[in-house]
Coordinates of C-alpha atoms and ligand atoms in Angstrom, one line a residue:
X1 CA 121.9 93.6 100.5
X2 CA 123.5 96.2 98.9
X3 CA 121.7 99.0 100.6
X4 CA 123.0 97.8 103.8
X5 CA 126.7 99.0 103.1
X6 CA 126.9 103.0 103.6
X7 CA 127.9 103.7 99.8
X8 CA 126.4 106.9 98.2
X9 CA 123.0 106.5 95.7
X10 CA 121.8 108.6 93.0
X11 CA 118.4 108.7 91.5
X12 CA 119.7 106.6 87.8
X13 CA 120.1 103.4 90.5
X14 CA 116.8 103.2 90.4
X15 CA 113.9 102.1 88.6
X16 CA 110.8 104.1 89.6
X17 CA 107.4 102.1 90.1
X18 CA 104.0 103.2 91.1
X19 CA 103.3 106.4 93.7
X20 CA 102.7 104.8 97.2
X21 CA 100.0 106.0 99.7
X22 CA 98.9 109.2 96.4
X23 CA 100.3 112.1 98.5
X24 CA 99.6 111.1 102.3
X25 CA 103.2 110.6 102.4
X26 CA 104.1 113.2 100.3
X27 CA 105.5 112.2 97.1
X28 CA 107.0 108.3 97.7
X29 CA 107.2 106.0 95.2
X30 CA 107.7 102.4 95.2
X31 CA 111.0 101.4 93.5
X32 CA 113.5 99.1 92.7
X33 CA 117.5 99.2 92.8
X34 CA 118.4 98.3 89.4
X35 CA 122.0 96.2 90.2
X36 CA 120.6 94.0 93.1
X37 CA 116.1 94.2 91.8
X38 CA 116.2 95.3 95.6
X39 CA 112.4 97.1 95.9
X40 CA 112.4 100.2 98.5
X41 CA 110.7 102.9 98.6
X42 CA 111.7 106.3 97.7
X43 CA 110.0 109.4 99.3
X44 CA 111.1 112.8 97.4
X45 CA 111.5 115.8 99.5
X46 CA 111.7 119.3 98.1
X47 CA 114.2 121.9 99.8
X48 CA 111.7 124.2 98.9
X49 CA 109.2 122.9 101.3
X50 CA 111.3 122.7 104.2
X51 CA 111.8 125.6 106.0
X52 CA 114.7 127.5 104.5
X53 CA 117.6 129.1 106.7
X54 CA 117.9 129.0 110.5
X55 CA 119.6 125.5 110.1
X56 CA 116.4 123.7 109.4
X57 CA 119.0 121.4 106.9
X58 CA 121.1 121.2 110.1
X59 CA 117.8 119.4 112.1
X60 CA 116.9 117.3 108.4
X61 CA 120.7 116.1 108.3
X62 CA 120.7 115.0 112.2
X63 CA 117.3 113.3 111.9
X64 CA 118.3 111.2 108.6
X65 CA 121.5 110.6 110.8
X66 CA 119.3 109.0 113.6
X67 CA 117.2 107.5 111.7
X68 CA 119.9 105.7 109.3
X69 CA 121.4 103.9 112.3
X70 CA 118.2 102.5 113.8
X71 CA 118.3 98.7 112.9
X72 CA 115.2 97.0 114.7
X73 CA 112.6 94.5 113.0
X74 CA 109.6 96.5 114.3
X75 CA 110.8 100.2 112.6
X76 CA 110.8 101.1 108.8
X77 CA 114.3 101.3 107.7
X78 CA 115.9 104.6 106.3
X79 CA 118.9 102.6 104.3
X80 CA 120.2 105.4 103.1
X81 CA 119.8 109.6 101.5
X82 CA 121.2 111.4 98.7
X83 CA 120.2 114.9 97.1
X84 CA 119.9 117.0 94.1
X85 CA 119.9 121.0 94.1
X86 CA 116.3 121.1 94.4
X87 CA 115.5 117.8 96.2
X88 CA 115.9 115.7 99.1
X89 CA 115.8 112.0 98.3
X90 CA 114.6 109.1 101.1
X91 CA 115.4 105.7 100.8
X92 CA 112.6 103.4 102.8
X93 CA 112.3 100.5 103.5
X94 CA 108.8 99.1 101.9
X95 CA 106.2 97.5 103.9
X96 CA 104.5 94.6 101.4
X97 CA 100.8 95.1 103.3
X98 CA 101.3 98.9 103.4
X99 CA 99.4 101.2 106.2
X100 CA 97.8 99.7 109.3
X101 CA 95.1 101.9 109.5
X102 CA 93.6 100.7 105.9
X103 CA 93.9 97.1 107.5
X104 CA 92.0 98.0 110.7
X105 CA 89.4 99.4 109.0
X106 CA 88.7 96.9 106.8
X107 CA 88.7 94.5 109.3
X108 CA 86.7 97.0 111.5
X109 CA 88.5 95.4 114.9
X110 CA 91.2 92.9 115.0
X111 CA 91.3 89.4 116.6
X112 CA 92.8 89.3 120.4
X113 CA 95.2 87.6 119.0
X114 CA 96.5 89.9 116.3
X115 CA 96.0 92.6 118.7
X116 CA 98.0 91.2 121.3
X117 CA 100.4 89.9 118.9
X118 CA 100.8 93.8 117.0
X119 CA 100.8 94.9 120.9
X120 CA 104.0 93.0 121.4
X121 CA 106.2 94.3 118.3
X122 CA 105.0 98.0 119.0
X123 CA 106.3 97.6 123.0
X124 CA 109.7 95.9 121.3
X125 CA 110.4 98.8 119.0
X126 CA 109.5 101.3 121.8
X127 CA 111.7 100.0 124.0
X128 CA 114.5 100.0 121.2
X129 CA 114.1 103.5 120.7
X130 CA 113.4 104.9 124.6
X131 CA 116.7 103.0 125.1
X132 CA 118.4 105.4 122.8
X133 CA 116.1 108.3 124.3
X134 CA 113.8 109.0 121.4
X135 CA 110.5 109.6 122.2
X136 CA 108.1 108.9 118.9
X137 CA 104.9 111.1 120.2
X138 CA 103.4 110.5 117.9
X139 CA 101.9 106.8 117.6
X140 CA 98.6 106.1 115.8
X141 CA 97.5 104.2 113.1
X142 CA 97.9 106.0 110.5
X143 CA 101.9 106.4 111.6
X144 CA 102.3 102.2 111.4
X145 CA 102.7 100.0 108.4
X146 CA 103.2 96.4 108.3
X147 CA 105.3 94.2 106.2
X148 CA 104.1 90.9 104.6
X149 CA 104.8 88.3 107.3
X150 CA 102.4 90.8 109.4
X151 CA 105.3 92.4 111.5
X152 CA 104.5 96.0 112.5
X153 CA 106.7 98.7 110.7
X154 CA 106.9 102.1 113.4
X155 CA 107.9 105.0 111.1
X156 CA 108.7 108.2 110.9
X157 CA 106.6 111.4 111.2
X158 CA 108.2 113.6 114.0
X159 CA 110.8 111.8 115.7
X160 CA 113.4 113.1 118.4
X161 CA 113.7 116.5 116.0
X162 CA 110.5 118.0 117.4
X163 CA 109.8 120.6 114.4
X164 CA 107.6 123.3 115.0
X165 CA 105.4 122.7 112.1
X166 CA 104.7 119.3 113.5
X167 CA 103.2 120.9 116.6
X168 CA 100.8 122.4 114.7
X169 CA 99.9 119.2 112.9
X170 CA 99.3 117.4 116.3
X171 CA 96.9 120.9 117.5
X172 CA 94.8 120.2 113.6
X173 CA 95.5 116.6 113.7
X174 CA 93.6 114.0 115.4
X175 CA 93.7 114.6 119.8
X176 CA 92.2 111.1 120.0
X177 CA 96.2 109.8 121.0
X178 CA 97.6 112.4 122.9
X179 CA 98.2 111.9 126.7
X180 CA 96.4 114.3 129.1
X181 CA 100.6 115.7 130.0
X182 CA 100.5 117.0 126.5
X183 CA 97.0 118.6 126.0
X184 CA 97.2 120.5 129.6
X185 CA 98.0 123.8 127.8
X186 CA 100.9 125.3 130.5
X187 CA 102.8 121.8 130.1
X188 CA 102.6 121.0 126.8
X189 CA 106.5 121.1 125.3
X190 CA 108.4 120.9 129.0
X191 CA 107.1 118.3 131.2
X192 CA 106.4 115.4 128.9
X193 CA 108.7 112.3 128.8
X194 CA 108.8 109.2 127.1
X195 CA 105.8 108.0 129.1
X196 CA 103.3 109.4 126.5
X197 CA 104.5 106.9 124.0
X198 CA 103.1 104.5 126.7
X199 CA 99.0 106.5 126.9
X200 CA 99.4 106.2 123.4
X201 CA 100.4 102.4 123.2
X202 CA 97.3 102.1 125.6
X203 CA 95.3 104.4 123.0
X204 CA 96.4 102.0 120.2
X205 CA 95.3 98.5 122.1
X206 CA 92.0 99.9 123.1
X207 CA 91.1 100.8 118.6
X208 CA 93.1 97.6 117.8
X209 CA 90.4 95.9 119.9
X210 CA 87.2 98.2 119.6
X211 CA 87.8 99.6 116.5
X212 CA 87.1 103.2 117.6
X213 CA 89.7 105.3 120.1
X214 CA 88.3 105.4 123.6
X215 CA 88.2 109.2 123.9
X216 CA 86.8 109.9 120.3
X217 CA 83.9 112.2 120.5
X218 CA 83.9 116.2 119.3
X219 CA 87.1 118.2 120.2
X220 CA 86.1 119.5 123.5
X221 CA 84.5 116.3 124.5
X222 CA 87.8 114.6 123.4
X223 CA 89.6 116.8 125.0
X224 CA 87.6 116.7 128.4
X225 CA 87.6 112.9 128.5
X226 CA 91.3 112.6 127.9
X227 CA 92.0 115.2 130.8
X228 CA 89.9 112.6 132.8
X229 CA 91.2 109.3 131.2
X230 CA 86.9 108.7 131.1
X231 CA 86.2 105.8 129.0
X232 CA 84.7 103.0 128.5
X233 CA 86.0 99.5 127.6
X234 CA 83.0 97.7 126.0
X235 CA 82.1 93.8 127.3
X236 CA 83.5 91.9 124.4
X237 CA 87.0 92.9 125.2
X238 CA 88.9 90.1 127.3
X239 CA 89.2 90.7 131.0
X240 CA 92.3 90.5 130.6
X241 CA 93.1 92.7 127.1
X242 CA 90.7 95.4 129.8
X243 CA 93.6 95.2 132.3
X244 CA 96.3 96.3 130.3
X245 CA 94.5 98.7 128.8
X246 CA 93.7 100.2 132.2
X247 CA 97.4 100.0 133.4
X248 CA 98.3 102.3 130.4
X249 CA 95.5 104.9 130.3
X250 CA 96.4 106.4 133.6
X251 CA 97.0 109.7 133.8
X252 CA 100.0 110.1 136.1
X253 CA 103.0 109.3 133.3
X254 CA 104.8 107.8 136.4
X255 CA 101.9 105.0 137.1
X256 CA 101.5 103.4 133.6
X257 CA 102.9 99.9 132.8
X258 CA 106.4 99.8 132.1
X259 CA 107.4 98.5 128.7
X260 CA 109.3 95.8 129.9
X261 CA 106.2 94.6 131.9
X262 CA 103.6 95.1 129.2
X263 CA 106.0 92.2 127.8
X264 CA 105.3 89.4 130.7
X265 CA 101.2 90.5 130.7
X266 CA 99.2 88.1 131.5
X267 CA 97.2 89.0 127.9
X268 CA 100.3 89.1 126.1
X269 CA 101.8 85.9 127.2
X270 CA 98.5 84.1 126.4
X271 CA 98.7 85.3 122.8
X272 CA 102.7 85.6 121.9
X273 CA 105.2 83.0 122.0
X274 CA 108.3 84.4 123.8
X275 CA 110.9 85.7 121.8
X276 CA 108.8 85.5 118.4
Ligands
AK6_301 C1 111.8 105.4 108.5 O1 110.7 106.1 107.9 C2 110.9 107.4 107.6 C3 112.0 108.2 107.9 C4 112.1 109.5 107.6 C5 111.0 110.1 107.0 C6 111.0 111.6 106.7 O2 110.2 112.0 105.9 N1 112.0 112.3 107.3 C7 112.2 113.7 107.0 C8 111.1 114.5 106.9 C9 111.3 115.9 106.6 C10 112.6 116.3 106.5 C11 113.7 115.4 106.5 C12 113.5 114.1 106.8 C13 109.9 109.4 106.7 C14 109.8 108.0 107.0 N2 108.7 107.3 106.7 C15 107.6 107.7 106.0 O3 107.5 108.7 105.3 C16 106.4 106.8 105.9 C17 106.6 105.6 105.0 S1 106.8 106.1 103.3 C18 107.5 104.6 102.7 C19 106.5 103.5 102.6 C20 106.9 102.2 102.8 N3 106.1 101.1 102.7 C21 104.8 101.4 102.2 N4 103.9 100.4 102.0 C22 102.7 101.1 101.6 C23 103.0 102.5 101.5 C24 104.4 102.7 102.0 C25 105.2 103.8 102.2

């Protein structure tokens, strides 16, 4: 399309539509390029808001730079960026059934199937990006949409720049999906690698199929039971959905299932035709 060719953009290109997800991703907006009727979405960033000085642009310039030359089925696409003197302006590929959370609550738990099948696309687009040594950090729900032939969309929030404000989010945000490497407080920023991506893949199966993360309880107990990977897998989950599970939440980074082998498990096979 025409967004695919690197050309520059300016706001008048497009015609601007109804705010998506009111605020949660800040100010986004659903939109359409008028020459082509191609519909993105547009997420406005004020300068202000960013950290001023100390070559905070610097960071914002290098991550739109990563992110523009990603190109995988299974993460959101940044096609392209342009600015104004006040403004920073993002545009996003839009996901048709929107944010996966909403879907998994409304469902309350999803299918094996579905599960296994999301399961699949989020190990493809990890492996795209530990291959190019970005570590996301930050899965969950709420940082996954999905387009409208039900293909999971990985997105931003916190990639490879690891911004301090974004620390903080994680310490107020939700615990429920970080791996025990990054709650121990001495270790937290040093010793981590792209192995918590995989706790957190493991974190992601277990509320795909339970509906509820396994270490959800009050901060301390969360925190606690993570530290000791203690939970438990109720008996409606599939013997073999309960082994993969297992083979991620382990808490020595170096013993969980490999990406590549989460791919030929036995509970993805049975659900995923190969090369889907
Ligand atoms: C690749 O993705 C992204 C890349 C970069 C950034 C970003 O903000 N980078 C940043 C932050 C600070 C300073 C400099 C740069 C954000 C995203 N992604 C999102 O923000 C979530 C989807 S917003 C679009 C979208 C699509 N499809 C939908 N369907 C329903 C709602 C909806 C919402």
């Amino acid at each position: 399309t025409l967004l695919d060719e690197p050309r520059t953009f300016h706001l008048g290109m497009f015609e601007i539509g109804k705010p998506l997800g009111k605020g949660k991703f800040g100010r986004v907006y659903l939109v359409k390029e008028r020459t082509s009727g191609f519909i993105c979405a547009l997420k406005v960033l004020y300068k202000s808001e960013l950290q001023q000085g100390s070559g905070v642009e610097k960071q914002v310039r290098r991550e739109i730079e990563i992110q523009s030359n990603l190109r995988h089925p299974n993460i959101l696409r940044l096609f392209g960026h342009f600015h104004d003197p006040k403004r920073i302006f993002l545009i996003l590929e839009f996901a048709g059934q929107g944010e996966l959370y909403k879907l998994l609550r409304k469902e309350s738990r999803f299918p094996e199937w579905k599960a296994a099948q999301y399961v699949a696309q989020m190990a493809s687009a990890l492996q795209y990006l530990h291959r190019k040594h970005i570590i996301h950090r930050d899965i969950k729900p709420e940082n996954i949409l999905v387009g409208v032939h039900d293909e999971i969309k990985l997105s931003d929030f916190g990639w490879s720049v690891h911004t301090p404000n974004r620390r903080r989010a994680t310490l107020c945000g939700t615990l429920d999906y970080l791996p025990p490497e990054m709650i121990k407080s001495g270790s937290r920023d040093n010793t981590y690698d792209e192995k918590v991506d995989l706790w957190s893949l493991g974190v992601l199966t277990y509320e795909f199929l339970v509906g509820e993360a396994p270490f959800e309880d009050t901060p301390v107990m969360t925190h606690r039971r993570i530290a000791r990977a203690d939970m438990t897998i109720p008996p409606f989950v599939s013997a073999e959905a309960r082994d993969l599970i297992k083979k991620l939440l382990v808490l020595d980074p170096d013993k969980r299932l490999a990406l590549e082998a989460i791919q030929e498990h036995p509970w993805i096979l049975k659900h995923c035709v190969k090369g889907e």
